[in-house]
């Protein structure tokens, strides 16, 4: 919290001052009221009633003004804290590797960045509007109540510890309930997300009933948890009111006898009861803050866990090595592009990758070179490590063994933004963002003209369906590209990569949703447009890799063969088996 308050100390001190003024005004009102009763009404002195009435009205105005000002400043500071926390969590999530994100889970990170921050922000509002005024009113009320009548103060000595004990017992039980509740919220959100994304698969296999029961089980646990915490919170106020009302009856009973005996004035008893009510109000304010504190504390722990996570893939701290590239626009660094005339030579030297705690490596002993102007294709059975290999190049994952060099420089020595500027990537899952087609394409080059967009769309064989769109480049795209077919999404992602004009291209099974005719025309266009670029291609179809200058065959995370299509047909049983299954060779070639 201290870091989030940086630059806001003036506001905080102003809030503390205003809350203390508010508490002092509240505490003065019963004393002035007692003086009006004893010195004005009972004594029959109208001038005293008028003078003290004006004073009482002025104190009430000061109390109201300070409360409003403190509330406004408190809300401003709390909103700024929420704004900073959301920005920090979002920035940290953006810096995490795929491996780090998987440790938390996508749904948990979403909840931490939204709901958890909201809970901390709500707690901050209460702190800056109640925390200082509550204790000040409580302590001041006790002191002034004792001044009114020492004998009746025995009731205060009994009531305050009893109320504090009730609050302590309830809050102690709330903390583990709130922690469990946030975990259950993550789990139910994750199930809901899965069911929404996979709704077609669920319907296709007629699993709606099973999914309803699965969600109902988690929902029942979350409901039970929330019910327990709600019952504790709901039970706190009646217990406090029972103690306070019983005390008020006792005060009136004993105070009446003391007035009858001449040991106490009517105004003093009225002020004493008012101070007891203020003590009650102070305790209720503190109770409300403490009631919210356990949930906020749990949420703060979860947020801090994200902020304290150091990314497993980190950028080079200074720029010890730089790729040769075209001039960098200092005002718009996101527009930096490598000139495709500059070659990109990618080399793997005994590269391996293992997940922490895994029994066996995903990749091991990979050595090859992808030369400029050539296509390096990667084939293998499902789970052989093809996508993992590709993810090592832009450092979505970091190799745990060996070295990967780009133009002779270890990629770990290159700043991440500079490394990734050197390549264009078409991921396995074609993902588009909410916006227009033009917005999605310009992610690769924000300053690209419409003519450039149409040129890459034509190269990506997307013109056929683009002509049918009335709005053209301004056509809205739903989240994830849900409004487009799989083949359309793939072609738009390929067009986006082509717009990058990079020396290195990574295609991760990027043509799987295309028909053979479109696939053939697209490859011809790519051969012309990317003639000087280094291409690394992951594909399932043998027809997609047959023309590659170098084909890598992976099996169980190891490079079992490499060569051209014809060479591998003659020397690699693994490759030949894959080819025969697709092309029905059976000795015909």
Coordinates of C-alpha atoms in Angstrom, one line a residue:
X1 CA 0.0 0.0 0.0
X2 CA 2.9 2.4 0.8
X3 CA 4.2 2.1 -2.8
X4 CA 0.7 2.8 -4.2
X5 CA 0.5 6.0 -2.1
X6 CA 3.6 7.5 -3.7
X7 CA 2.9 11.1 -4.6
X8 CA -0.3 11.2 -2.6
X9 CA 1.0 12.0 0.9
X10 CA -0.6 15.5 0.9
X11 CA -4.0 14.0 0.2
X12 CA -3.5 11.4 2.9
X13 CA -2.5 13.9 5.6
X14 CA -5.4 16.1 4.5
X15 CA -7.8 13.2 4.9
X16 CA -6.4 12.4 8.4
X17 CA -6.8 16.1 9.4
X18 CA -10.4 16.3 8.1
X19 CA -11.4 13.1 9.8
X20 CA -10.0 14.3 13.1
X21 CA -11.9 17.6 12.7
X22 CA -15.0 15.6 11.9
X23 CA -14.5 13.4 15.1
X24 CA -13.8 16.5 17.3
X25 CA -17.0 18.2 16.0
X26 CA -19.1 15.0 16.7
X27 CA -17.6 14.8 20.2
X28 CA -18.4 18.5 21.0
X29 CA -22.0 18.3 20.1
X30 CA -23.3 16.2 23.1
X31 CA -21.4 18.5 25.5
X32 CA -22.9 21.6 24.0
X33 CA -26.3 19.9 24.0
X34 CA -25.9 19.1 27.7
X35 CA -25.0 22.7 28.5
X36 CA -28.2 23.9 26.6
X37 CA -30.3 21.5 28.7
X38 CA -28.7 22.3 32.1
X39 CA -27.7 25.9 31.7
X40 CA -30.5 27.1 29.4
X41 CA -33.7 25.0 29.5
X42 CA -33.6 23.9 33.2
X43 CA -32.2 27.3 34.4
X44 CA -34.7 29.2 32.2
X45 CA -32.1 31.3 30.4
X46 CA -33.2 31.9 26.7
X47 CA -30.0 33.8 25.8
X48 CA -27.9 30.8 26.7
X49 CA -30.1 28.6 24.6
X50 CA -29.7 31.0 21.6
X51 CA -25.9 31.4 22.0
X52 CA -25.2 27.7 22.4
X53 CA -27.7 26.8 19.7
X54 CA -25.8 29.0 17.2
X55 CA -22.5 27.4 18.3
X56 CA -24.1 23.9 18.0
X57 CA -25.2 24.7 14.4
X58 CA -21.8 26.0 13.5
X59 CA -20.1 22.8 14.8
X60 CA -22.6 20.8 12.8
X61 CA -21.7 22.7 9.6
X62 CA -18.0 22.1 10.3
X63 CA -18.7 18.4 10.9
X64 CA -20.6 18.0 7.7
X65 CA -18.1 19.9 5.6
X66 CA -15.1 18.0 6.9
X67 CA -16.9 14.7 6.4
X68 CA -17.8 15.5 2.8
X69 CA -14.2 16.8 2.0
X70 CA -12.7 13.7 3.7
X71 CA -15.0 11.4 1.7
X72 CA -14.2 13.1 -1.6
X73 CA -10.4 13.0 -1.0
X74 CA -10.6 9.4 0.3
X75 CA -12.5 8.3 -2.9
X76 CA -9.9 10.0 -5.1
X77 CA -6.9 8.4 -3.4
X78 CA -8.6 5.0 -3.4
X79 CA -9.4 5.2 -7.1
X80 CA -5.8 6.1 -7.9
X81 CA -4.6 3.1 -5.9
X82 CA -7.0 0.9 -7.9
X83 CA -5.8 2.5 -11.1
X84 CA -2.1 1.9 -10.3
X85 CA -2.7 -1.7 -9.1
X86 CA -4.5 -2.6 -12.3
X87 CA -1.8 -1.0 -14.4
X88 CA 1.0 -2.8 -12.5
X89 CA -0.7 -6.2 -12.6
X90 CA -1.5 -5.8 -16.3
X91 CA 2.1 -4.8 -17.0
X92 CA 3.5 -7.7 -15.0
X93 CA 1.2 -10.2 -16.7
X94 CA 2.4 -8.9 -20.1
X95 CA 6.0 -9.6 -19.0
X96 CA 5.3 -13.2 -17.9
X97 CA 6.3 -16.1 -20.1
X98 CA 3.8 -18.7 -21.2
X99 CA 5.2 -21.0 -18.5
X100 CA 4.7 -18.3 -15.8
X101 CA 1.1 -17.7 -16.9
X102 CA 0.4 -21.4 -16.8
X103 CA 1.5 -21.6 -13.2
X104 CA -1.2 -19.1 -12.1
X105 CA -3.8 -20.0 -14.7
X106 CA -5.5 -17.6 -17.1
X107 CA -8.7 -17.3 -15.1
X108 CA -6.8 -16.7 -11.8
X109 CA -4.8 -13.9 -13.4
X110 CA -8.0 -12.3 -14.8
X111 CA -9.6 -12.5 -11.3
X112 CA -6.6 -11.0 -9.6
X113 CA -6.4 -8.1 -12.1
X114 CA -10.1 -7.3 -11.8
X115 CA -12.0 -8.6 -8.8
X116 CA -9.0 -8.7 -6.4
X117 CA -8.0 -5.1 -7.3
X118 CA -11.7 -4.0 -6.8
X119 CA -11.7 -5.5 -3.3
X120 CA -8.5 -3.7 -2.3
X121 CA -9.9 -0.5 -3.8
X122 CA -13.1 -0.8 -1.8
X123 CA -11.2 -1.4 1.4
X124 CA -9.1 1.7 0.6
X125 CA -12.3 3.8 0.4
X126 CA -13.3 2.6 3.8
X127 CA -9.9 3.2 5.3
X128 CA -9.8 6.8 4.0
X129 CA -13.4 7.6 5.1
X130 CA -13.7 5.8 8.4
X131 CA -10.4 4.4 9.8
X132 CA -9.2 7.6 11.5
X133 CA -12.5 9.1 12.5
X134 CA -13.7 5.8 14.1
X135 CA -10.9 5.4 16.7
X136 CA -10.8 9.1 17.4
X137 CA -14.6 9.1 18.2
X138 CA -14.3 5.9 20.3
X139 CA -11.4 7.1 22.4
X140 CA -12.8 10.7 22.7
X141 CA -16.3 9.3 23.5
X142 CA -14.9 7.2 26.4
X143 CA -12.9 10.1 27.8
X144 CA -15.8 12.6 27.6
X145 CA -18.3 10.0 29.0
X146 CA -16.1 9.5 32.0
X147 CA -15.9 13.3 32.5
X148 CA -19.7 13.5 32.5
X149 CA -20.1 10.9 35.3
X150 CA -17.4 8.6 36.7
X151 CA -19.9 6.2 38.4
X152 CA -21.8 5.4 35.2
X153 CA -18.4 4.8 33.4
X154 CA -18.4 1.3 34.8
X155 CA -20.8 0.5 32.0
X156 CA -18.3 1.7 29.4
X157 CA -15.5 -0.4 31.0
X158 CA -17.7 -3.5 30.5
X159 CA -19.2 -2.8 27.1
X160 CA -16.1 -1.8 25.1
X161 CA -14.0 -5.0 25.8
X162 CA -17.1 -7.1 25.2
X163 CA -17.7 -5.5 21.8
X164 CA -14.0 -5.8 20.8
X165 CA -14.0 -9.5 21.8
X166 CA -17.1 -10.1 19.6
X167 CA -15.4 -8.4 16.6
X168 CA -12.1 -10.3 17.1
X169 CA -13.8 -13.7 17.2
X170 CA -15.8 -13.0 14.0
X171 CA -12.9 -11.4 12.0
X172 CA -10.6 -14.3 12.9
X173 CA -13.0 -16.8 11.4
X174 CA -13.6 -14.6 8.3
X175 CA -10.0 -14.6 7.1
X176 CA -9.8 -18.3 6.1
X177 CA -13.3 -18.2 4.7
X178 CA -12.4 -15.2 2.4
X179 CA -9.2 -16.9 1.3
X180 CA -11.1 -20.1 0.4
X181 CA -13.8 -18.0 -1.3
X182 CA -11.3 -16.3 -3.7
X183 CA -9.9 -19.7 -4.7
X184 CA -13.4 -21.0 -5.3
X185 CA -14.2 -17.9 -7.4
X186 CA -11.1 -18.6 -9.5
X187 CA -12.3 -22.2 -10.0
X188 CA -15.9 -21.4 -10.9
X189 CA -14.7 -18.6 -13.3
X190 CA -12.3 -21.1 -15.0
X191 CA -15.1 -23.7 -15.5
X192 CA -17.5 -21.0 -16.8
X193 CA -14.8 -19.8 -19.3
X194 CA -14.2 -23.3 -20.5
X195 CA -17.9 -24.0 -21.0
X196 CA -18.4 -20.7 -22.9
X197 CA -15.4 -21.3 -25.2
X198 CA -16.2 -25.0 -25.7
X199 CA -19.9 -24.7 -25.9
X200 CA -20.1 -26.3 -29.4
X201 CA -18.0 -29.3 -28.3
X202 CA -20.2 -29.8 -25.2
X203 CA -23.3 -29.7 -27.4
X204 CA -21.8 -32.0 -30.0
X205 CA -21.1 -34.7 -27.4
X206 CA -24.4 -34.0 -25.5
X207 CA -22.5 -33.2 -22.3
X208 CA -24.6 -30.3 -21.2
X209 CA -25.9 -32.2 -18.2
X210 CA -22.4 -33.3 -17.1
X211 CA -21.1 -29.7 -17.4
X212 CA -24.1 -28.3 -15.5
X213 CA -23.4 -30.7 -12.7
X214 CA -19.7 -29.9 -12.7
X215 CA -20.4 -26.2 -12.5
X216 CA -23.2 -26.7 -9.9
X217 CA -20.7 -28.6 -7.6
X218 CA -18.3 -25.7 -7.7
X219 CA -21.0 -23.1 -7.5
X220 CA -22.5 -24.9 -4.4
X221 CA -19.1 -24.7 -2.7
X222 CA -18.8 -21.0 -3.5
X223 CA -22.3 -20.4 -2.3
X224 CA -21.7 -22.3 1.0
X225 CA -18.5 -20.3 1.6
X226 CA -20.2 -17.0 0.9
X227 CA -23.2 -18.0 3.1
X228 CA -20.9 -18.8 6.0
X229 CA -19.1 -15.5 5.7
X230 CA -22.4 -13.6 5.2
X231 CA -23.9 -15.2 8.3
X232 CA -20.9 -14.1 10.4
X233 CA -21.1 -10.6 9.0
X234 CA -24.9 -10.4 9.5
X235 CA -24.7 -11.8 13.0
X236 CA -22.1 -9.2 14.1
X237 CA -24.4 -6.2 14.1
X238 CA -27.3 -7.9 16.0
X239 CA -24.8 -9.0 18.7
X240 CA -23.3 -5.6 19.0
X241 CA -26.8 -4.0 19.1
X242 CA -27.9 -6.4 21.8
X243 CA -24.9 -5.4 24.0
X244 CA -25.4 -1.7 23.4
X245 CA -29.1 -1.6 23.8
X246 CA -28.8 -3.6 27.1
X247 CA -26.2 -1.1 28.2
X248 CA -28.5 1.9 27.2
X249 CA -31.3 0.4 29.4
X250 CA -28.9 0.1 32.3
X251 CA -27.7 3.7 31.8
X252 CA -31.2 5.1 31.8
X253 CA -32.0 3.0 34.9
X254 CA -29.0 3.9 37.0
X255 CA -28.8 7.5 35.6
X256 CA -32.4 8.1 36.5
X257 CA -31.7 7.1 40.1
X258 CA -28.6 9.3 40.2
X259 CA -30.6 12.3 38.9
X260 CA -33.4 11.6 41.5
X261 CA -30.7 11.5 44.2
X262 CA -29.2 14.9 42.9
X263 CA -25.9 13.3 42.0
X264 CA -26.3 14.0 38.2
X265 CA -27.9 16.5 35.9
X266 CA -30.4 15.7 33.2
X267 CA -28.1 17.2 30.5
X268 CA -25.1 15.1 31.7
X269 CA -27.2 11.9 31.4
X270 CA -28.3 13.0 27.9
X271 CA -24.6 13.7 26.9
X272 CA -23.5 10.4 28.5
X273 CA -26.0 8.4 26.4
X274 CA -25.0 10.4 23.3
X275 CA -21.3 9.5 23.9
X276 CA -22.3 5.8 24.4
X277 CA -24.0 6.0 21.0
X278 CA -20.9 7.6 19.5
X279 CA -18.7 4.9 21.0
X280 CA -21.1 2.4 19.3
X281 CA -20.9 4.3 16.0
X282 CA -17.1 4.2 16.3
X283 CA -17.1 0.5 17.0
X284 CA -19.5 -0.1 14.1
X285 CA -17.2 2.0 11.7
X286 CA -14.2 0.0 12.9
X287 CA -16.2 -3.2 12.5
X288 CA -17.1 -2.4 9.0
X289 CA -13.5 -1.7 8.1
X290 CA -12.3 -4.9 9.9
X291 CA -15.1 -6.8 8.2
X292 CA -13.7 -5.9 4.8
X293 CA -10.1 -6.2 5.8
X294 CA -9.8 -10.0 5.7
X295 CA -11.0 -10.2 2.1
X296 CA -8.9 -7.3 1.1
X297 CA -5.9 -8.8 2.8
X298 CA -6.4 -12.1 0.9
X299 CA -6.8 -10.2 -2.4
X300 CA -3.7 -8.1 -1.7
X301 CA -1.7 -11.3 -1.1
X302 CA -2.8 -12.7 -4.4
X303 CA -2.0 -9.4 -6.2
X304 CA 1.4 -9.2 -4.5
X305 CA 2.1 -12.8 -5.6
X306 CA 1.8 -11.7 -9.2
X307 CA 3.8 -8.5 -8.7
X308 CA 6.6 -10.5 -7.0
X309 CA 6.9 -13.1 -9.7
X310 CA 10.0 -12.5 -11.7
X311 CA 9.5 -13.4 -15.3
X312 CA 11.3 -16.6 -16.2
X313 CA 12.2 -15.0 -19.6
X314 CA 13.8 -11.7 -19.0
X315 CA 15.1 -9.1 -21.4
X316 CA 18.8 -8.1 -21.5
X317 CA 19.2 -5.3 -18.9
X318 CA 21.3 -3.0 -21.2
X319 CA 21.8 -3.3 -24.9
X320 CA 25.1 -5.1 -25.1
X321 CA 24.4 -6.4 -28.6
X322 CA 22.2 -5.0 -31.3
X323 CA 21.0 -6.4 -34.6
X324 CA 21.9 -4.4 -37.7
X325 CA 18.6 -2.8 -38.8
X326 CA 17.0 0.2 -40.4
X327 CA 16.8 3.5 -38.7
X328 CA 14.7 3.5 -35.5
X329 CA 12.0 6.1 -35.2
X330 CA 12.7 7.3 -31.7
X331 CA 9.3 8.9 -31.2
X332 CA 7.6 5.6 -32.3
X333 CA 9.7 2.6 -31.2
X334 CA 6.9 0.2 -32.1
X335 CA 7.4 1.1 -35.7
X336 CA 11.0 -0.2 -35.8
X337 CA 11.5 -2.7 -38.6
X338 CA 14.4 -4.7 -39.9
X339 CA 15.3 -4.2 -43.5
X340 CA 14.7 -7.5 -45.3
X341 CA 17.9 -6.9 -47.1
X342 CA 19.7 -7.7 -43.8
X343 CA 19.9 -11.5 -43.6
X344 CA 18.8 -13.5 -40.6
X345 CA 20.8 -16.7 -39.8
X346 CA 19.3 -18.7 -37.0
X347 CA 21.5 -21.4 -35.4
X348 CA 20.6 -24.0 -32.7
X349 CA 23.5 -25.5 -30.9
X350 CA 22.7 -28.5 -28.7
X351 CA 19.5 -26.9 -27.6
X352 CA 17.2 -28.5 -25.0
X353 CA 14.2 -27.5 -23.0
X354 CA 12.7 -29.0 -19.8
X355 CA 9.8 -27.8 -17.7
X356 CA 10.7 -27.4 -14.0
X357 CA 10.3 -30.6 -12.2
X358 CA 9.7 -32.6 -15.3
X359 CA 11.0 -36.2 -15.5
X360 CA 12.1 -35.9 -19.1
X361 CA 13.0 -33.0 -21.4
X362 CA 10.6 -31.8 -24.0
X363 CA 13.5 -31.1 -26.4
X364 CA 17.1 -32.3 -26.3
X365 CA 20.2 -32.0 -28.4
X366 CA 18.9 -29.9 -31.3
X367 CA 21.5 -28.6 -33.7
X368 CA 20.7 -27.0 -37.1
X369 CA 21.0 -23.7 -39.0
X370 CA 18.3 -21.9 -40.8
X371 CA 19.9 -19.9 -43.5
X372 CA 18.7 -16.7 -45.2
X373 CA 16.6 -17.2 -48.3
X374 CA 15.7 -20.8 -47.3
X375 CA 12.8 -22.6 -45.7
X376 CA 13.4 -24.9 -42.8
X377 CA 10.4 -27.2 -42.2
X378 CA 9.7 -29.1 -39.0
X379 CA 7.7 -32.3 -39.0
X380 CA 6.9 -35.0 -36.5
X381 CA 4.2 -36.7 -34.6
X382 CA 1.9 -35.0 -32.2
X383 CA 3.7 -34.1 -29.0
X384 CA 7.1 -34.3 -30.6
X385 CA 8.0 -30.7 -29.5
X386 CA 7.5 -28.8 -32.8
X387 CA 5.6 -25.9 -31.3
X388 CA 7.9 -25.8 -28.3
X389 CA 10.9 -25.5 -30.6
X390 CA 9.3 -22.6 -32.4
X391 CA 8.5 -20.9 -29.1
X392 CA 12.2 -20.9 -28.2
X393 CA 13.1 -18.5 -31.1
X394 CA 11.1 -15.4 -29.9
X395 CA 11.8 -16.5 -26.3
X396 CA 8.2 -17.2 -25.3
X397 CA 10.1 -20.0 -23.5
X398 CA 13.9 -20.0 -22.7
X399 CA 16.0 -22.9 -23.7
X400 CA 17.4 -24.7 -20.6
X401 CA 20.4 -26.2 -22.5
X402 CA 22.5 -25.0 -25.4
X403 CA 22.5 -21.8 -27.3
X404 CA 20.3 -20.2 -30.0
X405 CA 22.1 -17.5 -32.0
X406 CA 20.7 -15.0 -34.5
X407 CA 23.4 -13.6 -36.8
X408 CA 26.0 -15.0 -34.5
X409 CA 24.6 -13.3 -31.3
X410 CA 23.0 -15.3 -28.5
X411 CA 19.4 -14.3 -28.4
X412 CA 19.6 -14.0 -24.6
X413 CA 21.9 -11.0 -25.1
X414 CA 19.4 -9.2 -27.2
X415 CA 16.6 -7.0 -25.7
X416 CA 13.3 -8.8 -26.1
X417 CA 11.7 -6.0 -28.1
X418 CA 14.6 -5.9 -30.5
X419 CA 14.7 -9.7 -30.9
X420 CA 11.0 -9.9 -31.6
X421 CA 11.1 -7.0 -34.0
X422 CA 13.5 -9.2 -36.1
X423 CA 10.7 -11.7 -36.8
X424 CA 7.1 -12.1 -37.8
X425 CA 5.1 -14.9 -36.2
X426 CA 1.9 -16.7 -37.3
X427 CA 0.9 -18.8 -34.2
X428 CA -0.7 -22.2 -34.2
X429 CA -4.0 -20.7 -33.0
X430 CA -5.1 -17.8 -35.3
X431 CA -6.0 -15.1 -32.8
X432 CA -7.6 -11.8 -33.8
X433 CA -8.5 -9.0 -31.5
X434 CA -11.7 -6.9 -31.1
X435 CA -11.7 -4.1 -33.5
X436 CA -11.6 -3.9 -37.3
X437 CA -9.6 -5.9 -39.9
X438 CA -7.4 -2.9 -40.4
X439 CA -6.7 -2.6 -36.6
X440 CA -5.6 -6.2 -36.5
X441 CA -3.3 -5.9 -39.5
X442 CA -1.7 -2.7 -38.2
X443 CA -0.6 -4.5 -35.1
X444 CA 2.4 -5.4 -37.2
X445 CA 3.0 -1.9 -38.6
X446 CA 0.9 0.9 -37.0
X447 CA 1.9 3.4 -39.8
X448 CA 1.0 1.1 -42.7
X449 CA -1.2 2.7 -45.4
X450 CA -4.4 1.1 -46.8
X451 CA -2.5 0.3 -50.0
X452 CA 0.0 -1.8 -48.0
X453 CA -2.8 -3.6 -46.2
X454 CA -4.5 -4.5 -49.5
X455 CA -1.2 -5.7 -50.9
X456 CA -0.5 -8.2 -48.0
X457 CA -4.1 -9.3 -48.1
X458 CA -3.7 -10.2 -51.7
X459 CA -0.5 -12.1 -51.0
X460 CA -2.2 -14.0 -48.2
X461 CA -5.0 -15.0 -50.6
X462 CA -7.6 -13.1 -48.6
X463 CA -9.0 -11.0 -51.4
X464 CA -11.6 -13.5 -52.3
X465 CA -13.6 -13.1 -49.0
X466 CA -12.5 -9.5 -48.5
X467 CA -14.3 -8.5 -51.7
X468 CA -17.5 -9.8 -50.2
X469 CA -17.3 -7.6 -47.1
X470 CA -19.2 -4.3 -47.6
X471 CA -17.0 -2.4 -45.1
X472 CA -13.7 -3.8 -46.4
X473 CA -10.9 -3.0 -44.0
X474 CA -13.3 -1.4 -41.6
X475 CA -15.2 -4.7 -41.1
X476 CA -15.6 -5.3 -37.3
X477 CA -13.9 -8.4 -35.9
X478 CA -15.3 -10.1 -32.9
X479 CA -13.2 -11.2 -29.9
X480 CA -10.8 -13.9 -31.0
X481 CA -12.1 -13.5 -34.6
X482 CA -15.3 -15.4 -33.8
X483 CA -17.1 -13.7 -36.7
X484 CA -14.7 -15.3 -39.2
X485 CA -14.1 -18.8 -40.3
X486 CA -10.9 -20.7 -39.5
X487 CA -9.4 -20.3 -42.9
X488 CA -10.2 -16.5 -43.0
X489 CA -8.6 -16.0 -39.6
X490 CA -5.4 -17.9 -40.7
X491 CA -5.1 -15.8 -43.9
X492 CA -5.6 -12.5 -41.9
X493 CA -2.9 -13.7 -39.5
X494 CA -0.5 -14.5 -42.4
X495 CA -1.3 -11.1 -43.9
X496 CA -0.5 -9.4 -40.5
X497 CA 2.9 -11.2 -40.4
X498 CA 3.7 -10.3 -44.0
X499 CA 3.1 -6.6 -43.1
X500 CA 5.9 -6.8 -40.6
X501 CA 8.5 -7.1 -43.5
X502 CA 10.9 -9.0 -41.2
X503 CA 14.0 -11.0 -42.1
X504 CA 12.7 -14.1 -40.1
X505 CA 9.3 -15.7 -40.4
X506 CA 7.9 -18.4 -38.1
X507 CA 4.8 -20.3 -39.3
X508 CA 3.4 -22.7 -36.7
X509 CA 1.0 -25.0 -38.6
X510 CA -0.4 -21.9 -40.2
X511 CA -2.0 -23.4 -43.3
X512 CA -4.0 -26.2 -41.7
X513 CA -7.4 -24.6 -42.3
X514 CA -6.8 -23.8 -46.0
X515 CA -7.9 -25.9 -48.9
X516 CA -5.3 -27.3 -51.2
X517 CA -5.9 -24.8 -54.0
X518 CA -5.6 -21.8 -51.6
X519 CA -2.6 -23.4 -50.0
X520 CA -0.8 -23.8 -53.3
X521 CA -1.5 -20.2 -54.4
X522 CA -0.5 -18.9 -51.0
X523 CA 2.8 -20.7 -51.1
X524 CA 3.6 -19.4 -54.6
X525 CA 2.9 -15.8 -53.3
X526 CA 5.1 -16.4 -50.3
X527 CA 7.9 -17.7 -52.4
X528 CA 8.0 -14.5 -54.3
X529 CA 7.4 -12.1 -51.4
X530 CA 9.7 -13.8 -48.9
X531 CA 12.5 -14.9 -51.3
X532 CA 15.2 -13.3 -49.2
X533 CA 13.8 -14.1 -45.8
X534 CA 14.6 -17.0 -43.4
X535 CA 11.5 -19.1 -43.0
X536 CA 10.9 -21.7 -40.3
X537 CA 7.7 -23.7 -40.9
X538 CA 5.9 -26.2 -38.7
X539 CA 3.4 -28.3 -40.7
X540 CA 1.5 -31.5 -40.6
X541 CA 1.1 -31.9 -44.4
X542 CA 4.0 -33.4 -46.2
X543 CA 2.9 -31.4 -49.3
X544 CA 3.5 -28.3 -47.3
X545 CA 7.2 -29.1 -46.6
X546 CA 8.2 -31.0 -49.7
X547 CA 9.9 -28.0 -51.3
X548 CA 11.8 -26.9 -48.2
X549 CA 15.6 -26.7 -48.4
X550 CA 15.9 -28.3 -45.0
X551 CA 13.4 -30.6 -43.2
X552 CA 13.8 -31.5 -39.6
X553 CA 12.2 -34.6 -38.3
X554 CA 11.4 -34.6 -34.6
X555 CA 10.5 -37.7 -32.6
X556 CA 10.1 -37.6 -28.8
X557 CA 11.8 -34.2 -28.6
X558 CA 14.9 -35.3 -30.5
X559 CA 16.1 -34.5 -34.0
X560 CA 16.2 -37.9 -35.6
X561 CA 16.8 -36.8 -39.2
X562 CA 17.3 -33.8 -41.4
X563 CA 17.6 -33.2 -45.1
X564 CA 15.6 -32.5 -48.2
X565 CA 12.3 -34.3 -48.9
X566 CA 13.9 -36.8 -51.3
X567 CA 16.8 -37.5 -49.0
X568 CA 14.6 -38.2 -46.1
X569 CA 12.4 -40.5 -48.1
X570 CA 15.4 -42.6 -48.7
X571 CA 17.2 -42.3 -45.3
X572 CA 14.5 -41.7 -42.6
X573 CA 12.0 -44.4 -41.7
X574 CA 10.1 -41.9 -39.4
X575 CA 9.7 -39.4 -42.3
X576 CA 8.9 -42.1 -44.8
X577 CA 6.1 -43.4 -42.5
X578 CA 4.6 -39.9 -42.2
X579 CA 4.8 -39.4 -46.0
X580 CA 3.4 -42.8 -46.9
X581 CA 0.4 -42.2 -44.5
X582 CA -0.4 -39.0 -46.3
X583 CA 0.7 -39.5 -49.9
X584 CA 0.0 -43.3 -50.0
X585 CA 3.5 -43.8 -51.5
X586 CA 3.7 -47.6 -50.8
X587 CA 6.7 -47.9 -53.1
X588 CA 5.4 -45.7 -55.8
X589 CA 8.2 -43.2 -55.3

